[in-house]
PDB file of C-alpha atoms (C1' of nucleotides) in Angstrom:
ATOM      1  CA  UNK A 549    -177.380 156.597-165.109  1.00  0.00           C
ATOM      2  CA  UNK A 550    -176.517 158.714-161.737  1.00  0.00           C
ATOM      3  CA  UNK A 551    -173.544 157.625-160.187  1.00  0.00           C
ATOM      4  CA  UNK A 552    -171.090 160.025-160.854  1.00  0.00           C
ATOM      5  CA  UNK A 553    -168.760 158.555-157.577  1.00  0.00           C
ATOM      6  CA  UNK A 554    -165.592 158.974-159.604  1.00  0.00           C
ATOM      7  CA  UNK A 555    -167.157 160.787-162.896  1.00  0.00           C
ATOM      8  CA  UNK A 556    -166.323 158.189-165.179  1.00  0.00           C
ATOM      9  CA  UNK A 557    -169.556 157.422-166.887  1.00  0.00           C
ATOM     10  CA  UNK A 558    -169.135 154.929-169.046  1.00  0.00           C
ATOM     11  CA  UNK A 559    -166.447 152.648-167.403  1.00  0.00           C
ATOM     12  CA  UNK A 560    -167.934 151.654-164.111  1.00  0.00           C
ATOM     13  CA  UNK A 561    -165.534 148.953-162.676  1.00  0.00           C
ATOM     14  CA  UNK A 562    -167.134 146.413-160.607  1.00  0.00           C
ATOM     15  CA  UNK A 563    -168.698 147.325-158.138  1.00  0.00           C
ATOM     16  CA  UNK A 564    -172.172 144.725-156.728  1.00  0.00           C
ATOM     17  CA  UNK A 565    -172.240 146.605-153.413  1.00  0.00           C
ATOM     18  CA  UNK A 566    -174.566 148.939-155.429  1.00  0.00           C
ATOM     19  CA  UNK A 567    -176.655 145.755-157.485  1.00  0.00           C
ATOM     20  CA  UNK A 568    -177.750 143.067-156.547  1.00  0.00           C
ATOM     21  CA  UNK A 569    -177.697 142.427-159.841  1.00  0.00           C
ATOM     22  CA  UNK A 570    -174.357 142.346-161.524  1.00  0.00           C
ATOM     23  CA  UNK A 571    -175.351 141.410-164.870  1.00  0.00           C
ATOM     24  CA  UNK A 572    -174.686 138.173-163.259  1.00  0.00           C
ATOM     25  CA  UNK A 573    -177.451 136.911-164.438  1.00  0.00           C
ATOM     26  CA  UNK A 574    -176.624 136.895-168.111  1.00  0.00           C
ATOM     27  CA  UNK A 575    -173.915 134.360-167.252  1.00  0.00           C
ATOM     28  CA  UNK A 576    -175.289 131.805-165.173  1.00  0.00           C
ATOM     29  CA  UNK A 577    -178.146 132.333-168.208  1.00  0.00           C
ATOM     30  CA  UNK A 578    -175.551 131.203-170.435  1.00  0.00           C
ATOM     31  CA  UNK A 579    -173.195 128.664-168.600  1.00  0.00           C
ATOM     32  CA  UNK A 580    -175.576 127.173-166.288  1.00  0.00           C
ATOM     33  CA  UNK A 581    -177.076 125.260-167.654  1.00  0.00           C
ATOM     34  CA  UNK A 582    -176.329 121.733-168.192  1.00  0.00           C
ATOM     35  CA  UNK A 583    -174.124 121.336-171.616  1.00  0.00           C
ATOM     36  CA  UNK A 584    -172.943 124.585-172.187  1.00  0.00           C
ATOM     37  CA  UNK A 585    -169.923 124.411-170.187  1.00  0.00           C
ATOM     38  CA  UNK A 586    -168.424 121.092-170.751  1.00  0.00           C
ATOM     39  CA  UNK A 587    -168.679 122.182-174.664  1.00  0.00           C
ATOM     40  CA  UNK A 588    -167.051 125.143-174.026  1.00  0.00           C
ATOM     41  CA  UNK A 589    -164.111 123.051-172.309  1.00  0.00           C
ATOM     42  CA  UNK A 590    -163.719 120.419-175.232  1.00  0.00           C
ATOM     43  CA  UNK A 591    -163.185 122.528-178.177  1.00  0.00           C
ATOM     44  CA  UNK A 592    -160.967 125.075-175.685  1.00  0.00           C
ATOM     45  CA  UNK A 593    -158.402 121.877-176.443  1.00  0.00           C
ATOM     46  CA  UNK A 594    -159.903 123.237-180.589  1.00  0.00           C
ATOM     47  CA  UNK A 595    -161.923 123.219-183.271  1.00  0.00           C
ATOM     48  CA  UNK A 596    -164.244 119.474-183.354  1.00  0.00           C
ATOM     49  CA  UNK A 597    -167.439 118.268-185.611  1.00  0.00           C
ATOM     50  CA  UNK A 598    -170.130 117.727-184.327  1.00  0.00           C
ATOM     51  CA  UNK A 599    -170.191 114.137-184.026  1.00  0.00           C
ATOM     52  CA  UNK A 600    -166.180 114.686-182.571  1.00  0.00           C
ATOM     53  CA  UNK A 601    -168.334 117.309-180.064  1.00  0.00           C
ATOM     54  CA  UNK A 602    -170.870 114.393-179.012  1.00  0.00           C
ATOM     55  CA  UNK A 603    -168.910 111.532-178.374  1.00  0.00           C
ATOM     56  CA  UNK A 604    -165.851 114.135-176.369  1.00  0.00           C
ATOM     57  CA  UNK A 605    -169.448 115.595-174.175  1.00  0.00           C
ATOM     58  CA  UNK A 606    -170.705 111.601-173.223  1.00  0.00           C
ATOM     59  CA  UNK A 607    -174.776 111.632-172.403  1.00  0.00           C
ATOM     60  CA  UNK A 608    -175.556 114.714-174.669  1.00  0.00           C
ATOM     61  CA  UNK A 609    -178.641 113.867-176.904  1.00  0.00           C
ATOM     62  CA  UNK A 610    -178.309 115.660-180.685  1.00  0.00           C
ATOM     63  CA  UNK A 611    -181.027 117.885-179.712  1.00  0.00           C
ATOM     64  CA  UNK A 612    -179.605 119.314-176.987  1.00  0.00           C
ATOM     65  CA  UNK A 613    -175.659 119.464-178.257  1.00  0.00           C
ATOM     66  CA  UNK A 614    -177.626 121.502-181.449  1.00  0.00           C
ATOM     67  CA  UNK A 615    -178.886 123.882-179.017  1.00  0.00           C
ATOM     68  CA  UNK A 616    -176.266 124.190-177.247  1.00  0.00           C
ATOM     69  CA  UNK A 617    -174.352 125.029-179.905  1.00  0.00           C
ATOM     70  CA  UNK A 618    -176.562 127.623-180.958  1.00  0.00           C
ATOM     71  CA  UNK A 619    -177.102 129.194-178.351  1.00  0.00           C
ATOM     72  CA  UNK A 620    -173.195 129.687-177.517  1.00  0.00           C
ATOM     73  CA  UNK A 621    -172.341 131.170-181.437  1.00  0.00           C
ATOM     74  CA  UNK A 622    -175.347 133.039-180.551  1.00  0.00           C
ATOM     75  CA  UNK A 623    -174.149 134.878-177.337  1.00  0.00           C
ATOM     76  CA  UNK A 624    -170.404 134.541-179.800  1.00  0.00           C
ATOM     77  CA  UNK A 625    -168.827 132.217-178.008  1.00  0.00           C
ATOM     78  CA  UNK A 626    -168.066 130.348-180.482  1.00  0.00           C
ATOM     79  CA  UNK A 627    -168.260 130.397-184.758  1.00  0.00           C
ATOM     80  CA  UNK A 628    -169.766 127.781-186.152  1.00  0.00           C
ATOM     81  CA  UNK A 629    -168.087 127.046-190.462  1.00  0.00           C
ATOM     82  CA  UNK A 630    -170.585 124.981-193.065  1.00  0.00           C
ATOM     83  CA  UNK A 631    -168.275 123.224-195.474  1.00  0.00           C
ATOM     84  CA  UNK A 632    -171.079 122.645-198.321  1.00  0.00           C
ATOM     85  CA  UNK A 633    -169.575 119.141-198.957  1.00  0.00           C
ATOM     86  CA  UNK A 634    -170.801 115.245-198.763  1.00  0.00           C
ATOM     87  CA  UNK A 635    -171.726 114.585-196.186  1.00  0.00           C
ATOM     88  CA  UNK A 636    -172.063 117.969-194.584  1.00  0.00           C
ATOM     89  CA  UNK A 637    -168.986 118.752-192.679  1.00  0.00           C
ATOM     90  CA  UNK A 638    -169.793 121.185-189.660  1.00  0.00           C
ATOM     91  CA  UNK A 639    -166.928 122.905-187.274  1.00  0.00           C
ATOM     92  CA  UNK A 640    -166.868 124.612-184.221  1.00  0.00           C
ATOM     93  CA  UNK A 641    -164.299 127.133-182.761  1.00  0.00           C
ATOM     94  CA  UNK A 642    -164.640 128.925-180.226  1.00  0.00           C
ATOM     95  CA  UNK A 643    -164.458 133.027-180.611  1.00  0.00           C
ATOM     96  CA  UNK A 644    -161.651 135.405-178.622  1.00  0.00           C
ATOM     97  CA  UNK A 645    -164.025 135.747-176.076  1.00  0.00           C
ATOM     98  CA  UNK A 646    -164.653 132.029-176.094  1.00  0.00           C
ATOM     99  CA  UNK A 647    -161.592 130.900-175.300  1.00  0.00           C
ATOM    100  CA  UNK A 648    -161.968 133.984-172.910  1.00  0.00           C
ATOM    101  CA  UNK A 649    -164.499 132.137-170.836  1.00  0.00           C
ATOM    102  CA  UNK A 650    -162.529 129.204-170.486  1.00  0.00           C
ATOM    103  CA  UNK A 651    -160.822 130.962-167.891  1.00  0.00           C
ATOM    104  CA  UNK A 652    -163.998 131.828-165.993  1.00  0.00           C
ATOM    105  CA  UNK A 653    -164.398 127.862-166.583  1.00  0.00           C
ATOM    106  CA  UNK A 654    -160.729 127.498-164.599  1.00  0.00           C
ATOM    107  CA  UNK A 655    -161.903 128.924-161.997  1.00  0.00           C
ATOM    108  CA  UNK A 656    -164.977 127.433-161.275  1.00  0.00           C
ATOM    109  CA  UNK A 657    -162.883 124.272-161.604  1.00  0.00           C
ATOM    110  CA  UNK A 658    -160.637 126.052-159.298  1.00  0.00           C
ATOM    111  CA  UNK A 659    -163.389 126.393-155.944  1.00  0.00           C
ATOM    112  CA  UNK A 660    -164.832 123.151-157.183  1.00  0.00           C
ATOM    113  CA  UNK A 661    -161.942 121.252-156.092  1.00  0.00           C
ATOM    114  CA  UNK A 662    -160.572 123.340-153.745  1.00  0.00           C
ATOM    115  CA  UNK A 663    -164.255 122.629-151.872  1.00  0.00           C
ATOM    116  CA  UNK A 664    -166.443 119.899-152.465  1.00  0.00           C
ATOM    117  CA  UNK A 665    -165.449 117.630-149.700  1.00  0.00           C
ATOM    118  CA  UNK A 666    -165.964 120.228-146.870  1.00  0.00           C
ATOM    119  CA  UNK A 667    -169.735 120.195-148.966  1.00  0.00           C
ATOM    120  CA  UNK A 668    -169.943 116.377-149.349  1.00  0.00           C
ATOM    121  CA  UNK A 669    -169.417 116.613-145.516  1.00  0.00           C
ATOM    122  CA  UNK A 670    -171.736 119.985-145.289  1.00  0.00           C
ATOM    123  CA  UNK A 671    -174.333 118.045-146.974  1.00  0.00           C
ATOM    124  CA  UNK A 672    -173.592 114.828-145.160  1.00  0.00           C
ATOM    125  CA  UNK A 673    -174.661 116.367-141.631  1.00  0.00           C
ATOM    126  CA  UNK A 674    -177.039 118.565-142.685  1.00  0.00           C
ATOM    127  CA  UNK A 675    -178.772 115.265-143.896  1.00  0.00           C
ATOM    128  CA  UNK A 676    -178.467 113.579-140.834  1.00  0.00           C
ATOM    129  CA  UNK A 677    -179.777 116.434-138.660  1.00  0.00           C
ATOM    130  CA  UNK A 678    -182.930 116.612-141.143  1.00  0.00           C
ATOM    131  CA  UNK A 679    -184.337 113.543-141.756  1.00  0.00           C
ATOM    132  CA  UNK A 680    -187.530 113.729-144.354  1.00  0.00           C
ATOM    133  CA  UNK A 681    -186.695 116.968-145.364  1.00  0.00           C
ATOM    134  CA  UNK A 682    -186.756 116.704-149.378  1.00  0.00           C
ATOM    135  CA  UNK A 683    -184.516 118.917-149.760  1.00  0.00           C
ATOM    136  CA  UNK A 684    -181.808 118.461-152.559  1.00  0.00           C
TER     137      UNK A 684
ATOM    138  CA  UNK B 698    -161.383 110.623-174.868  1.00  0.00           C
ATOM    139  CA  UNK B 699    -157.809 111.799-173.190  1.00  0.00           C
ATOM    140  CA  UNK B 700    -155.696 109.045-173.548  1.00  0.00           C
ATOM    141  CA  UNK B 701    -155.122 106.281-175.902  1.00  0.00           C
ATOM    142  CA  UNK B 702    -156.707 107.989-179.360  1.00  0.00           C
ATOM    143  CA  UNK B 703    -154.706 109.358-181.879  1.00  0.00           C
ATOM    144  CA  UNK B 704    -153.089 112.310-180.116  1.00  0.00           C
ATOM    145  CA  UNK B 705    -154.646 115.627-180.090  1.00  0.00           C
ATOM    146  CA  UNK B 706    -153.726 116.082-177.108  1.00  0.00           C
ATOM    147  CA  UNK B 707    -152.689 119.885-178.386  1.00  0.00           C
ATOM    148  CA  UNK B 708    -150.780 121.055-174.743  1.00  0.00           C
ATOM    149  CA  UNK B 709    -152.503 121.721-170.985  1.00  0.00           C
ATOM    150  CA  UNK B 710    -155.049 125.378-172.605  1.00  0.00           C
ATOM    151  CA  UNK B 711    -157.141 123.682-169.583  1.00  0.00           C
ATOM    152  CA  UNK B 712    -155.910 121.470-167.649  1.00  0.00           C
ATOM    153  CA  UNK B 713    -159.150 118.693-167.906  1.00  0.00           C
ATOM    154  CA  UNK B 714    -156.827 115.591-168.615  1.00  0.00           C
ATOM    155  CA  UNK B 715    -159.025 113.266-166.845  1.00  0.00           C
ATOM    156  CA  UNK B 716    -162.511 114.231-167.778  1.00  0.00           C
ATOM    157  CA  UNK B 717    -164.327 116.714-169.452  1.00  0.00           C
ATOM    158  CA  UNK B 718    -165.763 117.098-165.855  1.00  0.00           C
ATOM    159  CA  UNK B 719    -163.892 118.473-163.256  1.00  0.00           C
ATOM    160  CA  UNK B 720    -166.859 118.731-161.391  1.00  0.00           C
ATOM    161  CA  UNK B 721    -167.063 121.700-162.595  1.00  0.00           C
ATOM    162  CA  UNK B 722    -171.671 120.690-162.828  1.00  0.00           C
ATOM    163  CA  UNK B 723    -171.148 120.721-158.310  1.00  0.00           C
ATOM    164  CA  UNK B 724    -170.822 123.690-158.672  1.00  0.00           C
ATOM    165  CA  UNK B 725    -172.844 125.337-161.275  1.00  0.00           C
ATOM    166  CA  UNK B 726    -175.868 123.142-160.425  1.00  0.00           C
ATOM    167  CA  UNK B 727    -175.664 124.748-156.812  1.00  0.00           C
ATOM    168  CA  UNK B 728    -175.065 128.604-157.938  1.00  0.00           C
ATOM    169  CA  UNK B 729    -176.240 127.829-161.666  1.00  0.00           C
ATOM    170  CA  UNK B 730    -180.201 128.048-160.294  1.00  0.00           C
ATOM    171  CA  UNK B 731    -181.941 131.202-160.388  1.00  0.00           C
ATOM    172  CA  UNK B 732    -181.644 133.041-157.195  1.00  0.00           C
ATOM    173  CA  UNK B 733    -178.864 131.139-155.141  1.00  0.00           C
ATOM    174  CA  UNK B 734    -176.145 133.727-156.458  1.00  0.00           C
ATOM    175  CA  UNK B 735    -178.403 136.834-155.503  1.00  0.00           C
ATOM    176  CA  UNK B 736    -178.718 135.720-151.916  1.00  0.00           C
ATOM    177  CA  UNK B 737    -175.582 134.968-151.874  1.00  0.00           C
ATOM    178  CA  UNK B 738    -174.370 137.989-152.551  1.00  0.00           C
ATOM    179  CA  UNK B 739    -176.982 140.042-150.599  1.00  0.00           C
ATOM    180  CA  UNK B 740    -175.264 137.856-147.612  1.00  0.00           C
ATOM    181  CA  UNK B 741    -171.834 139.344-148.806  1.00  0.00           C
ATOM    182  CA  UNK B 742    -172.273 142.630-147.612  1.00  0.00           C
ATOM    183  CA  UNK B 743    -172.866 141.118-143.489  1.00  0.00           C
ATOM    184  CA  UNK B 744    -176.209 138.759-141.306  1.00  0.00           C
ATOM    185  CA  UNK B 745    -179.449 139.414-142.398  1.00  0.00           C
ATOM    186  CA  UNK B 746    -182.986 138.004-141.982  1.00  0.00           C
ATOM    187  CA  UNK B 747    -185.482 136.066-143.632  1.00  0.00           C
ATOM    188  CA  UNK B 748    -187.672 139.298-144.507  1.00  0.00           C
ATOM    189  CA  UNK B 749    -184.166 141.839-145.068  1.00  0.00           C
ATOM    190  CA  UNK B 750    -183.055 138.969-147.525  1.00  0.00           C
ATOM    191  CA  UNK B 751    -186.966 139.057-149.785  1.00  0.00           C
ATOM    192  CA  UNK B 752    -186.258 142.242-149.595  1.00  0.00           C
ATOM    193  CA  UNK B 753    -183.363 142.587-151.021  1.00  0.00           C
ATOM    194  CA  UNK B 754    -183.593 140.082-154.283  1.00  0.00           C
ATOM    195  CA  UNK B 755    -186.658 141.418-155.592  1.00  0.00           C
ATOM    196  CA  UNK B 756    -189.047 138.840-157.464  1.00  0.00           C
ATOM    197  CA  UNK B 757    -188.451 135.986-154.948  1.00  0.00           C
ATOM    198  CA  UNK B 758    -191.092 134.186-153.842  1.00  0.00           C
ATOM    199  CA  UNK B 759    -191.769 132.861-150.139  1.00  0.00           C
ATOM    200  CA  UNK B 760    -191.565 129.373-151.422  1.00  0.00           C
ATOM    201  CA  UNK B 761    -188.000 129.997-153.809  1.00  0.00           C
ATOM    202  CA  UNK B 762    -186.130 131.672-150.753  1.00  0.00           C
ATOM    203  CA  UNK B 763    -186.827 129.472-148.035  1.00  0.00           C
ATOM    204  CA  UNK B 764    -185.463 126.605-150.882  1.00  0.00           C
ATOM    205  CA  UNK B 765    -182.284 128.359-151.922  1.00  0.00           C
ATOM    206  CA  UNK B 766    -181.914 129.167-147.787  1.00  0.00           C
ATOM    207  CA  UNK B 767    -182.294 125.212-146.935  1.00  0.00           C
ATOM    208  CA  UNK B 768    -180.083 124.220-149.626  1.00  0.00           C
ATOM    209  CA  UNK B 769    -176.690 127.267-149.626  1.00  0.00           C
ATOM    210  CA  UNK B 770    -177.264 126.062-145.761  1.00  0.00           C
ATOM    211  CA  UNK B 771    -176.696 122.295-146.256  1.00  0.00           C
ATOM    212  CA  UNK B 772    -174.229 122.791-148.435  1.00  0.00           C
ATOM    213  CA  UNK B 773    -172.025 124.729-145.743  1.00  0.00           C
ATOM    214  CA  UNK B 774    -172.712 128.028-147.140  1.00  0.00           C
ATOM    215  CA  UNK B 775    -174.634 129.716-144.767  1.00  0.00           C
ATOM    216  CA  UNK B 776    -175.734 129.373-141.716  1.00  0.00           C
ATOM    217  CA  UNK B 777    -179.192 129.578-140.202  1.00  0.00           C
ATOM    218  CA  UNK B 778    -180.174 131.121-136.656  1.00  0.00           C
ATOM    219  CA  UNK B 779    -183.061 130.584-134.940  1.00  0.00           C
ATOM    220  CA  UNK B 780    -183.912 132.741-132.387  1.00  0.00           C
ATOM    221  CA  UNK B 781    -186.686 131.743-129.943  1.00  0.00           C
ATOM    222  CA  UNK B 782    -188.390 135.197-129.933  1.00  0.00           C
ATOM    223  CA  UNK B 783    -191.913 136.303-130.729  1.00  0.00           C
ATOM    224  CA  UNK B 784    -192.324 136.246-133.464  1.00  0.00           C
ATOM    225  CA  UNK B 785    -189.784 134.548-134.589  1.00  0.00           C
ATOM    226  CA  UNK B 786    -186.133 136.287-135.759  1.00  0.00           C
ATOM    227  CA  UNK B 787    -184.225 133.554-137.924  1.00  0.00           C
ATOM    228  CA  UNK B 788    -180.547 134.681-138.943  1.00  0.00           C
ATOM    229  CA  UNK B 789    -178.683 134.364-142.245  1.00  0.00           C
ATOM    230  CA  UNK B 790    -175.066 134.974-142.700  1.00  0.00           C
ATOM    231  CA  UNK B 791    -172.536 133.456-145.067  1.00  0.00           C
ATOM    232  CA  UNK B 792    -170.078 130.658-143.644  1.00  0.00           C
ATOM    233  CA  UNK B 793    -166.005 131.079-144.529  1.00  0.00           C
ATOM    234  CA  UNK B 794    -167.316 128.988-147.247  1.00  0.00           C
ATOM    235  CA  UNK B 795    -169.993 131.220-148.392  1.00  0.00           C
ATOM    236  CA  UNK B 796    -167.351 134.282-148.545  1.00  0.00           C
ATOM    237  CA  UNK B 797    -164.843 132.279-150.352  1.00  0.00           C
ATOM    238  CA  UNK B 798    -167.514 131.998-153.062  1.00  0.00           C
ATOM    239  CA  UNK B 799    -168.271 135.285-153.168  1.00  0.00           C
ATOM    240  CA  UNK B 800    -165.154 135.633-154.852  1.00  0.00           C
ATOM    241  CA  UNK B 801    -166.364 133.229-157.238  1.00  0.00           C
ATOM    242  CA  UNK B 802    -169.532 135.625-157.947  1.00  0.00           C
ATOM    243  CA  UNK B 803    -167.103 138.524-158.273  1.00  0.00           C
ATOM    244  CA  UNK B 804    -165.204 136.713-161.136  1.00  0.00           C
ATOM    245  CA  UNK B 805    -168.439 136.033-162.640  1.00  0.00           C
ATOM    246  CA  UNK B 806    -169.690 139.850-162.760  1.00  0.00           C
ATOM    247  CA  UNK B 807    -165.997 140.707-162.997  1.00  0.00           C
ATOM    248  CA  UNK B 808    -166.248 138.975-166.749  1.00  0.00           C
ATOM    249  CA  UNK B 809    -170.070 139.656-167.651  1.00  0.00           C
ATOM    250  CA  UNK B 810    -169.146 143.012-167.100  1.00  0.00           C
ATOM    251  CA  UNK B 811    -165.962 143.093-169.577  1.00  0.00           C
ATOM    252  CA  UNK B 812    -168.274 141.159-172.111  1.00  0.00           C
ATOM    253  CA  UNK B 813    -171.848 142.158-172.279  1.00  0.00           C
ATOM    254  CA  UNK B 814    -171.505 144.707-174.943  1.00  0.00           C
ATOM    255  CA  UNK B 815    -169.963 142.165-177.124  1.00  0.00           C
ATOM    256  CA  UNK B 816    -172.659 139.168-176.110  1.00  0.00           C
ATOM    257  CA  UNK B 817    -175.190 141.220-176.955  1.00  0.00           C
ATOM    258  CA  UNK B 818    -174.483 142.927-179.846  1.00  0.00           C
ATOM    259  CA  UNK B 819    -173.412 138.959-180.596  1.00  0.00           C
ATOM    260  CA  UNK B 820    -176.978 138.203-180.506  1.00  0.00           C
ATOM    261  CA  UNK B 821    -178.375 141.126-182.135  1.00  0.00           C
ATOM    262  CA  UNK B 822    -176.615 140.121-185.679  1.00  0.00           C
ATOM    263  CA  UNK B 823    -177.325 136.377-184.421  1.00  0.00           C
ATOM    264  CA  UNK B 824    -181.261 136.935-184.342  1.00  0.00           C
ATOM    265  CA  UNK B 825    -180.907 139.588-187.630  1.00  0.00           C
ATOM    266  CA  UNK B 826    -179.642 136.914-189.264  1.00  0.00           C
ATOM    267  CA  UNK B 827    -181.323 134.175-188.133  1.00  0.00           C
ATOM    268  CA  UNK B 828    -185.057 135.213-187.852  1.00  0.00           C
ATOM    269  CA  UNK B 829    -187.254 132.989-186.602  1.00  0.00           C
ATOM    270  CA  UNK B 830    -185.137 130.360-185.008  1.00  0.00           C
ATOM    271  CA  UNK B 831    -187.103 129.965-181.371  1.00  0.00           C
ATOM    272  CA  UNK B 832    -183.026 130.044-179.919  1.00  0.00           C
ATOM    273  CA  UNK B 833    -182.730 131.759-176.865  1.00  0.00           C
TER     274      UNK B 833
ATOM    275  C1'  DC C 279    -172.747 113.902-191.458  1.00  0.00           C
ATOM    276  C1'  DT C 280    -176.310 117.222-189.361  1.00  0.00           C
ATOM    277  C1'  DG C 281    -179.011 118.647-187.992  1.00  0.00           C
ATOM    278  C1'  DG C 282    -184.503 120.133-188.137  1.00  0.00           C
ATOM    279  C1'  DA C 283    -189.281 118.527-186.347  1.00  0.00           C
ATOM    280  C1'  DT C 284    -192.473 116.215-182.649  1.00  0.00           C
ATOM    281  C1'  DC C 285    -193.615 114.498-178.781  1.00  0.00           C
ATOM    282  C1'  DC C 286    -193.217 112.778-174.287  1.00  0.00           C
ATOM    283  C1'  DT C 287    -192.061 113.265-169.274  1.00  0.00           C
ATOM    284  C1'  DG C 288    -189.532 115.009-165.133  1.00  0.00           C
ATOM    285  C1'  DT C 289    -188.069 119.562-163.097  1.00  0.00           C
ATOM    286  C1'  DT C 290    -188.545 124.712-161.650  1.00  0.00           C
ATOM    287  C1'  DT C 291    -191.040 127.577-160.825  1.00  0.00           C
ATOM    288  C1'  DG C 292    -194.567 130.909-159.381  1.00  0.00           C
ATOM    289  C1'  DA C 293    -199.579 131.868-156.391  1.00  0.00           C
ATOM    290  C1'  DT C 294    -202.437 131.519-153.315  1.00  0.00           C
ATOM    291  C1'  DA C 295    -203.667 129.669-148.506  1.00  0.00           C
ATOM    292  C1'  DC C 296    -202.797 128.718-144.493  1.00  0.00           C
ATOM    293  C1'  DT C 297    -199.539 128.302-139.061  1.00  0.00           C
ATOM    294  C1'  DG C 298    -197.629 128.726-135.531  1.00  0.00           C
TER     295       DG C 298
ATOM    296  C1'  DC D1479    -192.343 137.399-138.979  1.00  0.00           C
ATOM    297  C1'  DA D1480    -191.066 133.066-140.633  1.00  0.00           C
ATOM    298  C1'  DG D1481    -191.987 129.833-142.798  1.00  0.00           C
ATOM    299  C1'  DT D1482    -195.272 125.315-144.830  1.00  0.00           C
ATOM    300  C1'  DA D1483    -198.480 122.911-147.807  1.00  0.00           C
ATOM    301  C1'  DT D1484    -200.458 122.439-152.422  1.00  0.00           C
ATOM    302  C1'  DC D1485    -201.713 123.263-156.992  1.00  0.00           C
ATOM    303  C1'  DA D1486    -200.738 125.016-161.569  1.00  0.00           C
ATOM    304  C1'  DA D1487    -197.692 126.520-165.084  1.00  0.00           C
ATOM    305  C1'  DA D1488    -193.260 126.971-167.693  1.00  0.00           C
ATOM    306  C1'  DC D1489    -189.226 124.906-169.228  1.00  0.00           C
ATOM    307  C1'  DA D1490    -185.906 121.893-169.714  1.00  0.00           C
ATOM    308  C1'  DG D1491    -184.579 117.852-171.501  1.00  0.00           C
ATOM    309  C1'  DG D1492    -184.361 113.046-173.462  1.00  0.00           C
ATOM    310  C1'  DA D1493    -186.169 110.440-177.541  1.00  0.00           C
ATOM    311  C1'  DT D1494    -187.933 109.274-181.767  1.00  0.00           C
ATOM    312  C1'  DC D1495    -188.266 109.882-187.015  1.00  0.00           C
ATOM    313  C1'  DC D1496    -187.387 112.403-190.662  1.00  0.00           C
ATOM    314  C1'  DA D1497    -184.961 115.072-193.894  1.00  0.00           C
ATOM    315  C1'  DG D1498    -180.612 116.991-197.169  1.00  0.00           C
TER     316       DG D1498
END
DNA sequence: CTGGATCCTGTTTGATACTG
DNA sequence: CAGTATCAAACAGGATCCAG
């Protein structure tokens, strides 16, 4: 560490002016995939079981739901509680860190809603000006 | 999912009353890819040319930079200005909407920095408890 | 019910070579 | 400098079958 600007050694508040990558990639690799955000949003409303999650997130396959919750569990964003009953019962619930992530997701949703129209028209205009460009 | 079923509507934790997907997918498809955020962060500091961008985003290939800026241009997040000189000069600059996106990116970076340690240790712990699971 | 294991497909990305 | 074109590798995701 060579930055001694404020004399603080371990607690840099945010400064994206120095490095392009401020660790954003870590978050995006986590929530940027196809299903994680949807699962987190559903779990924001309370504990869910496997089937409940799958029903709540239409279109997700068994395989992808398993992979998604495993990754979220690995990152400490949710807990997985197995009840050794028959048939088996597994409960998924957000951790405090998982709940804090929902605030970020909220910000994402807000920005999305605020600009979706502008983006849609920008796309339409661009596609009109650049026919057959292959960009999507 | 939200209406007509058993009333577990435990309050407005997240205001996604109608759909689990509030349009978040639109944003994530846009900025969730490997390079867009890095390009946007670099452009947040001002106008850049093609080579400048490529130098500022280490590891990006010519091809991916081209694709990335084209998509961002299509979505109205940046402008591409061609100067018919020799050699050619192309300037990229964020639009107002692109700048507003940087605020969201900042929120992402904030959350990331705030929780990166907790996530790292959670991963380490999980990996220790689940050897050879193949999850990453 | 909760997954693990396999196979298969489309998309994304990187490397390389070439152009105006 | 600023791309385009092409090929191949890597990966994510879906479908299906099977097990505890």
